[in-house]
GROMACS .gro file of C-alpha atoms in nm:
model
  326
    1UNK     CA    1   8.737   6.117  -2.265
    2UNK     CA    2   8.621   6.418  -2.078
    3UNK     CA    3   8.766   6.486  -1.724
    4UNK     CA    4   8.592   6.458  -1.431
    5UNK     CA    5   8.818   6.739  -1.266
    6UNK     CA    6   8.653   7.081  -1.203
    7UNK     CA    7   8.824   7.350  -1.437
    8UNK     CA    8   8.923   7.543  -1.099
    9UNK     CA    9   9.034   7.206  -0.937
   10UNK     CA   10   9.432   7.171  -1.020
   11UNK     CA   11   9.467   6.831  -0.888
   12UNK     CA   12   9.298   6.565  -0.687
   13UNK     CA   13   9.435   6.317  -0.389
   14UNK     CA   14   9.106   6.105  -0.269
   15UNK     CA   15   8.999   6.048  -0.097
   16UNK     CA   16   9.239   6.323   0.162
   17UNK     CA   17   9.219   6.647  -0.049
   18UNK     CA   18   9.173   6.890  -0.339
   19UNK     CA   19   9.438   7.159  -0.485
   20UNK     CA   20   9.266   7.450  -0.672
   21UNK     CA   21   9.414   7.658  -0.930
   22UNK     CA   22   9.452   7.969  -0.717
   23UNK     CA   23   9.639   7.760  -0.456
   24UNK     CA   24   9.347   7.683  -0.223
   25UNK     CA   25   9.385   7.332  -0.035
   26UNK     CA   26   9.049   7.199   0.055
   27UNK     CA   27   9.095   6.857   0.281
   28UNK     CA   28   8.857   6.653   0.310
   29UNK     CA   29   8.943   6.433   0.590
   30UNK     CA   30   9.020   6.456   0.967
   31UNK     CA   31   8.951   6.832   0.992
   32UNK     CA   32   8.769   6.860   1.316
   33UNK     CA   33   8.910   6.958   1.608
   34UNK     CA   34   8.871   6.883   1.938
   35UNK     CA   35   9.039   7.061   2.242
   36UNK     CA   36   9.256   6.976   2.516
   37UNK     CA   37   9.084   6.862   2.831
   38UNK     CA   38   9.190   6.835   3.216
   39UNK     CA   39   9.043   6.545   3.244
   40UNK     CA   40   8.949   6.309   2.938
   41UNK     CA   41   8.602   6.159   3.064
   42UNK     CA   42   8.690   5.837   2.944
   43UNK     CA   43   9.021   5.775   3.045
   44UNK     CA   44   9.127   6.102   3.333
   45UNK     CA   45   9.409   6.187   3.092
   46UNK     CA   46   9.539   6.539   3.102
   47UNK     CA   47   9.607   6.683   2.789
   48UNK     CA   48   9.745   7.087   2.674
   49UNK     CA   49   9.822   7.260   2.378
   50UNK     CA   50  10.183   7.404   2.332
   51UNK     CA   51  10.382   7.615   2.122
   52UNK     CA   52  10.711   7.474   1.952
   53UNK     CA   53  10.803   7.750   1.741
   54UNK     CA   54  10.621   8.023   1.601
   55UNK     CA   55  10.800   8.066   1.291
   56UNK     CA   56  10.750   7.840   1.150
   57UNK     CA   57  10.462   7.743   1.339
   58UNK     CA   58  10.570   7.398   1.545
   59UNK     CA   59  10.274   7.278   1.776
   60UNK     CA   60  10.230   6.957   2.012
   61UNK     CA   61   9.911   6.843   2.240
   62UNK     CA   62  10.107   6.725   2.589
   63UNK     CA   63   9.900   6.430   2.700
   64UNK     CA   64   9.965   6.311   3.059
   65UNK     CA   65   9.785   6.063   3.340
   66UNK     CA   66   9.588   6.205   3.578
   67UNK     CA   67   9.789   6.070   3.874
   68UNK     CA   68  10.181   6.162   3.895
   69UNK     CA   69  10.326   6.140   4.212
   70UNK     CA   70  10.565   6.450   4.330
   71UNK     CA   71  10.893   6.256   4.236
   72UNK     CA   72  10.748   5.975   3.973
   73UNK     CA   73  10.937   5.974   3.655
   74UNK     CA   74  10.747   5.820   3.323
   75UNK     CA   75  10.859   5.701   3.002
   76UNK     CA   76  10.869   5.964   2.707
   77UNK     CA   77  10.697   5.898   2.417
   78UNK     CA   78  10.699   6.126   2.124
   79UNK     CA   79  10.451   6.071   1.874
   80UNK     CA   80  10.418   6.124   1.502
   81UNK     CA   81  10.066   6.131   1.361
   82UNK     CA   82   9.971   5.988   1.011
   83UNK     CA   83   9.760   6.151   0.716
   84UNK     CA   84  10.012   6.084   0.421
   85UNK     CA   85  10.160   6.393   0.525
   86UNK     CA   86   9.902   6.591   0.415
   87UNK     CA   87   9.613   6.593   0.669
   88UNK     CA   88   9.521   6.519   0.992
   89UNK     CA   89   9.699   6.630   1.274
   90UNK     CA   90   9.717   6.581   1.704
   91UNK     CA   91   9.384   6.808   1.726
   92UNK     CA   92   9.172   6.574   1.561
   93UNK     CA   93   8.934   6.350   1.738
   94UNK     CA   94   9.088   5.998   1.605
   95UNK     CA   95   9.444   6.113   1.687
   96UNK     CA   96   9.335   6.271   2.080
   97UNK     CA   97   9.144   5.957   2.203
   98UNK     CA   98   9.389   5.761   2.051
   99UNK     CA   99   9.638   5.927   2.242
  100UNK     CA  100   9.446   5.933   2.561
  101UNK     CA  101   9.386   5.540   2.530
  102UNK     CA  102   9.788   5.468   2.425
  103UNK     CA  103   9.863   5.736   2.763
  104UNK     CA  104   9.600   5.551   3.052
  105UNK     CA  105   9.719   5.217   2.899
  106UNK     CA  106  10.101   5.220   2.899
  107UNK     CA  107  10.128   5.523   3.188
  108UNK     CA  108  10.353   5.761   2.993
  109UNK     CA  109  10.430   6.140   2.923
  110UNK     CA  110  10.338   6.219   2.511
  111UNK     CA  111  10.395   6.457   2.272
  112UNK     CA  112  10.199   6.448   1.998
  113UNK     CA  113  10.372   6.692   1.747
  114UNK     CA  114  10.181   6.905   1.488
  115UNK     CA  115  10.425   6.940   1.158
  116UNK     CA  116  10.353   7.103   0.858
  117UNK     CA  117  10.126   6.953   0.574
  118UNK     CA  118  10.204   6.886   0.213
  119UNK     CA  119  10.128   7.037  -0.083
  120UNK     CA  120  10.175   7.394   0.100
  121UNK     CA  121  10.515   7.259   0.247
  122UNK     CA  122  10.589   6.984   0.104
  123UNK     CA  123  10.889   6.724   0.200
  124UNK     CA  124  11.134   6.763   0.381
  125UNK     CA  125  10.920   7.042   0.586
  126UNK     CA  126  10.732   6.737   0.753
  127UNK     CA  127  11.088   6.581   0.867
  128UNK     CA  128  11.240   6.947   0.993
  129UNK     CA  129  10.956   7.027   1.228
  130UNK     CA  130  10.968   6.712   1.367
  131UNK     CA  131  11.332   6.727   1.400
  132UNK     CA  132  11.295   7.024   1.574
  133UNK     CA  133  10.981   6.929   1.767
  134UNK     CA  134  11.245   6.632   1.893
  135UNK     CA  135  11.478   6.864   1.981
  136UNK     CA  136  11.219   7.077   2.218
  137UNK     CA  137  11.141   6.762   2.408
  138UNK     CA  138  11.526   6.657   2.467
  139UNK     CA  139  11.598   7.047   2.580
  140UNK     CA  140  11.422   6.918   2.932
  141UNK     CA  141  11.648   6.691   3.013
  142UNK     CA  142  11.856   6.886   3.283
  143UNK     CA  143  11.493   7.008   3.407
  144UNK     CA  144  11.505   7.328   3.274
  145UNK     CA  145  11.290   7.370   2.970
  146UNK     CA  146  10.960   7.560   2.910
  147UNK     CA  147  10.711   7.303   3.028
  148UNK     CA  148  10.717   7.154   3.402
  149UNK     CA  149  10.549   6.884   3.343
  150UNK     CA  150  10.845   6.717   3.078
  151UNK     CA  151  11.101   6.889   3.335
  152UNK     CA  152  10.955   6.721   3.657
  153UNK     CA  153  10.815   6.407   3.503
  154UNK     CA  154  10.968   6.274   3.217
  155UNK     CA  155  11.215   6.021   3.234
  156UNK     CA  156  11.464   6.116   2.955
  157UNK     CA  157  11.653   5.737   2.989
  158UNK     CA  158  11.329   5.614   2.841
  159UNK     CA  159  11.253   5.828   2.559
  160UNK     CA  160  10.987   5.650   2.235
  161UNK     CA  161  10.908   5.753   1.901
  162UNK     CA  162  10.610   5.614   1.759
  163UNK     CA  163  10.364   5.697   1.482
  164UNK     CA  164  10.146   5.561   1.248
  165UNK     CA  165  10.129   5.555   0.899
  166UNK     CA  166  10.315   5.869   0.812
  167UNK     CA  167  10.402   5.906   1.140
  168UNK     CA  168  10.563   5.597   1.144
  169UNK     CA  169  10.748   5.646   0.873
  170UNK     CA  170  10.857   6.036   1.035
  171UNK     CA  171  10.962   5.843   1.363
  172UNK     CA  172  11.179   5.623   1.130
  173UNK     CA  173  11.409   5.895   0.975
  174UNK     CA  174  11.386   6.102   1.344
  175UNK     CA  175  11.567   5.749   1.462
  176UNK     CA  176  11.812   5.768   1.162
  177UNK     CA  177  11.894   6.143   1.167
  178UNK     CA  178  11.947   6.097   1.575
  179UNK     CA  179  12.218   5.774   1.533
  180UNK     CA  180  12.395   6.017   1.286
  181UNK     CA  181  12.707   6.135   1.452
  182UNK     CA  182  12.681   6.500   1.286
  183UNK     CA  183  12.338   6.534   1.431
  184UNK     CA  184  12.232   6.309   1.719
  185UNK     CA  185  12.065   6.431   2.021
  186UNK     CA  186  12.172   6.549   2.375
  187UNK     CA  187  11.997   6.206   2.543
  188UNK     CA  188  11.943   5.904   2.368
  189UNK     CA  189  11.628   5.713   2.213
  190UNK     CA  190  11.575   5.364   2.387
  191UNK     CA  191  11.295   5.260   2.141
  192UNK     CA  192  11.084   5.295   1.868
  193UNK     CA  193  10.734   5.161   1.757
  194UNK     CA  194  10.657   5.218   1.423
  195UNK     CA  195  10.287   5.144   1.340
  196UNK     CA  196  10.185   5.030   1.008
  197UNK     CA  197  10.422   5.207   0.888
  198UNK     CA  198  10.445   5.461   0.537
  199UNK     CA  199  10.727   5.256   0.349
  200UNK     CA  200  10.736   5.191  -0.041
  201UNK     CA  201  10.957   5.140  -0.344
  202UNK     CA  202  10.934   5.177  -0.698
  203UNK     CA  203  10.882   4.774  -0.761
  204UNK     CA  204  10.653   4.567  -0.592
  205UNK     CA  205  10.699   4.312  -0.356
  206UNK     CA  206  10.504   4.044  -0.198
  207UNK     CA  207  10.122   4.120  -0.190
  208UNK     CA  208  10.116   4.481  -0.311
  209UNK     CA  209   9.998   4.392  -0.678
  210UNK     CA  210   9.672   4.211  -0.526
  211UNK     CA  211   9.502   4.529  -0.476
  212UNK     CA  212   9.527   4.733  -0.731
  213UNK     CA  213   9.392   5.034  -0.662
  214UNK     CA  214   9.571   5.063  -0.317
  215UNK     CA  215   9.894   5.024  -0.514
  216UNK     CA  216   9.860   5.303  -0.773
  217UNK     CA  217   9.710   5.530  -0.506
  218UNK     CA  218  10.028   5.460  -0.286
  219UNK     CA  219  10.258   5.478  -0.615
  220UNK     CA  220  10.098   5.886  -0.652
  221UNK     CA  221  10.166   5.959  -0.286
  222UNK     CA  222  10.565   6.031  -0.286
  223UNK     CA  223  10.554   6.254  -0.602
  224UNK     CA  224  10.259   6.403  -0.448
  225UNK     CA  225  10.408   6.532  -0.100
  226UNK     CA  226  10.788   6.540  -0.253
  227UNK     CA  227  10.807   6.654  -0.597
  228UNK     CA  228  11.165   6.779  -0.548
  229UNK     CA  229  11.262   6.415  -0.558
  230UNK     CA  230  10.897   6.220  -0.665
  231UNK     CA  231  11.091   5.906  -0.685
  232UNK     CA  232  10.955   5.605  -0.442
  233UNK     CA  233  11.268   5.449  -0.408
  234UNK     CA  234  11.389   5.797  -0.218
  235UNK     CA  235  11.552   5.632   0.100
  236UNK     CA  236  11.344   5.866   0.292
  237UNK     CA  237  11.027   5.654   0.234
  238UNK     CA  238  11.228   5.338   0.122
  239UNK     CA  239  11.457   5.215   0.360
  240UNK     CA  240  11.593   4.937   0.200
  241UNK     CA  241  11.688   5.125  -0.110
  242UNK     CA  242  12.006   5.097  -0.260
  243UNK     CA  243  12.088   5.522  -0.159
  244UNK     CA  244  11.942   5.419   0.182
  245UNK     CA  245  12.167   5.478   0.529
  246UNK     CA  246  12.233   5.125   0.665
  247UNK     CA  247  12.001   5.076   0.911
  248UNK     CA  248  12.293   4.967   1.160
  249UNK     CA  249  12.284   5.325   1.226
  250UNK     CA  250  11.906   5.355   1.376
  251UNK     CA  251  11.961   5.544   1.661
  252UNK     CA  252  11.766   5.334   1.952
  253UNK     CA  253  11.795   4.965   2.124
  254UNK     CA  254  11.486   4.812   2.040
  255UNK     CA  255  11.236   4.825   1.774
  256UNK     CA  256  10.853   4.737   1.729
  257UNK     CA  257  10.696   4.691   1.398
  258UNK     CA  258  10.308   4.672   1.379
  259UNK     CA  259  10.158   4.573   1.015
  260UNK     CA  260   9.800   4.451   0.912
  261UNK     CA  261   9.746   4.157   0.718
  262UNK     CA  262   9.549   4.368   0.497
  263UNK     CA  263   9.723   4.666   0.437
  264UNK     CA  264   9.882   4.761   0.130
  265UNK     CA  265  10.190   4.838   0.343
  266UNK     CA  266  10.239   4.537   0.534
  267UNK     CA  267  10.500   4.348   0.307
  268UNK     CA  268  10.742   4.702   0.352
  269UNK     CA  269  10.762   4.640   0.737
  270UNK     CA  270  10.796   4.270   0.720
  271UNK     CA  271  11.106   4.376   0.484
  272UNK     CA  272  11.221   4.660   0.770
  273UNK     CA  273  11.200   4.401   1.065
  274UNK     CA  274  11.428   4.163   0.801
  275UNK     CA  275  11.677   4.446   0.718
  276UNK     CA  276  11.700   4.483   1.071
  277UNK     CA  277  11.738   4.181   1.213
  278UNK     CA  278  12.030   4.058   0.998
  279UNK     CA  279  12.250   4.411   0.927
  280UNK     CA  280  12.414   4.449   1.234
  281UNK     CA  281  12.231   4.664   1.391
  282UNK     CA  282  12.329   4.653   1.776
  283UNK     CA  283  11.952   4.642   1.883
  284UNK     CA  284  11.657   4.431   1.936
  285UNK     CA  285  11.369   4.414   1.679
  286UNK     CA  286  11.001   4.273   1.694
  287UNK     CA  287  10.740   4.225   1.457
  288UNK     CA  288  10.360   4.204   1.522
  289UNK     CA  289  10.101   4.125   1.259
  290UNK     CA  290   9.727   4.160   1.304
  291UNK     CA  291   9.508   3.914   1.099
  292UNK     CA  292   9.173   4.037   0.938
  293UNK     CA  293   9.268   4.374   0.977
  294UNK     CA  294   9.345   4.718   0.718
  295UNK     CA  295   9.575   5.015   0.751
  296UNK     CA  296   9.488   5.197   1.011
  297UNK     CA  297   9.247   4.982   1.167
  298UNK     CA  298   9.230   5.071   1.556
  299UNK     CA  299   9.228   5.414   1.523
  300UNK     CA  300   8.849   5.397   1.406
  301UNK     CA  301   8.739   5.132   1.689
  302UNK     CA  302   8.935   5.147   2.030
  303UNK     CA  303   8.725   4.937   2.135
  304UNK     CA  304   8.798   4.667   1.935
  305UNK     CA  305   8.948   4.407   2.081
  306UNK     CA  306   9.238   4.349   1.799
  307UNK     CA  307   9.289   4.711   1.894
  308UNK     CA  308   9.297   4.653   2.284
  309UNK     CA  309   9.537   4.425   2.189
  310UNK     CA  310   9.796   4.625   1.980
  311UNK     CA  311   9.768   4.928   2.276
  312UNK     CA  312   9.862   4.671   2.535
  313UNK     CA  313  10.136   4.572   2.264
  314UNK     CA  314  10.244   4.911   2.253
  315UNK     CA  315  10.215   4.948   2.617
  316UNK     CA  316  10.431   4.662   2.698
  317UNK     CA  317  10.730   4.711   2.495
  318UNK     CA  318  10.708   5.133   2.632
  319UNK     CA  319  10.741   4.974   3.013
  320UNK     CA  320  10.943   4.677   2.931
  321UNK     CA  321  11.301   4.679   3.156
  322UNK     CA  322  11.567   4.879   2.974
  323UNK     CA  323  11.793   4.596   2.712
  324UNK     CA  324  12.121   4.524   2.874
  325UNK     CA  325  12.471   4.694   2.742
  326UNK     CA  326  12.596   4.471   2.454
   0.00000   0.00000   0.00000
């Protein structure tokens, strides 16, 4: 049978991207690119670009509310973008107004952090910026770090992580690596919201044979962006895997899960929430399912009112009263 691959195409990923034999990457999805604004017309939010690192090259869009008083401190929420961690990123237009929607809705400081795409870096390059994108934030805790607005706003006793998809999954191992007593970080993480979240295995479970074409798709992706280890039982995207880190060591109080009842994905978080609730983890988890809805869904329609309702989800738990001490 004669291929339908281009003799200068190496390898395809659709419907995200192309690799061509002389190296090129040609994506071909979420490549716009839309700036930062003073003053979102929709929503008033504030948003800037900033500079991590410049080698590597570690970026962030700050997104803020219009209206901070002098002395008002707001929860923290560092955010993880999705894209299979290999497009996309916090420049886009589906990843800004989502931000500026999840920022006038739940009142709260984000950083939306750019990290490095595979094939050209591929894992664990997505997890290291990150880690040290995480590590930027924390530095303003004693209100002296590079940007005033994290220094005089940002209340560092009610730091997030959240992403979706890829993000999700990014904000996941950020939690792990900072409950690790080697690494940690300077201030601690009170939650994290984990939105249809980028978990898999090597055998299926539950619902993820009833699509077929979303399961071998999903089955390429880990070899894809980590072919140093291409296996899809690699704690890193399976959690529950035998080489995984006990989850008692998730680095946070609380957790939110968010699946879709139908996304590929959604039987992989129901397991997470499980794992969680009944390891011994010292925290408090949560689980919300949308019904008639796909990966991804309320990124494309923030209108919608299924996605209203996971942004006031999401708002909630970021402004909910701190857990008490166990």
């Amino acid at each position: 049978m004669e291929s339908s691959i281009k003799p200068d195409i190496q390898c395809e990923f659709l419907p995200l991207l192309r690799v061509y034999q002389d190296g090129h990457v040609e994506r071909l999805l979420d490549t716009d690119f839309v700036p930062a604004t003073s003053n979102d017309s929709l929503t008033g939010v504030l948003s800037k670009d900033i500079t991590i690192l410049t080698e590597p090259n570690i970026s962030a869009r700050l997104f803020f509310p219009k209206h901070i008083n002098t002395n008002q401190k707001l929860p923290l929420l560092v955010y993880f973008h999705g894209g299979g961690f290999c497009i996309s990123s916090p420049f886009t237009s589906k990843y800004h107004n989502y931000l500026n929607t999840l920022v006038a809705e739940a009142n709260v400081i984000a950083v939306s952090v750019n990290y490095r795409k595979a094939p050209e870096h591929p894992i664990p390059t997505a997890y290291e910026d990150s880690w040290v994108a995480l590590q930027w934030v924390v530095s303003h805790s004693n209100n002296d770090g590079p940007e005033s607005c994290l220094n005089d706003h940002a209340d560092f006793e009610r730091v997030f992580l959240s992403g979706e998809s890829a993000g999700a999954n990014i904000a996941h191992n950020m939690a792990i690596l900072a409950g690790h007593p080697e690494f940690g970080l300077s201030v601690p993480l009170l939650g994290v919201a984990l939105v249809h979240p980028y978990f898999w295995g090597s055998d299926p479970i539950g619902s993820e044979t009833a699509n077929m074409d979303s399961k071998v798709a999903t089955d390429r992706l880990w070899p894809f962006i980590c072919p140093s280890n291409p296996d899809n039982n690699d704690p890193r995207v399976n959690p529950v895997s035998a080489d995984a880190p006990s989850l008692t060591g998730l680095g946070c109080k609380r957790v939110l899960i968010c699946v879709a009842e139908k996304d590929v994905l959604k039987d992989r978080g129901w397991v997470y929430y499980q794992e969680l609730s009944r390891c011994g983890w010292m925290g408090v988890a949560e689980i919300m399912e949308t019904d008639g809805e796909g990966h991804g869904f309320h990124l494309y329609d923030l209108q919608n009112e299924k996605a209203k309702d996971l942004i006031q989800r999401l708002a909630a738990f970021f402004n909910r009263d701190m857990p008490p001490l166990i």
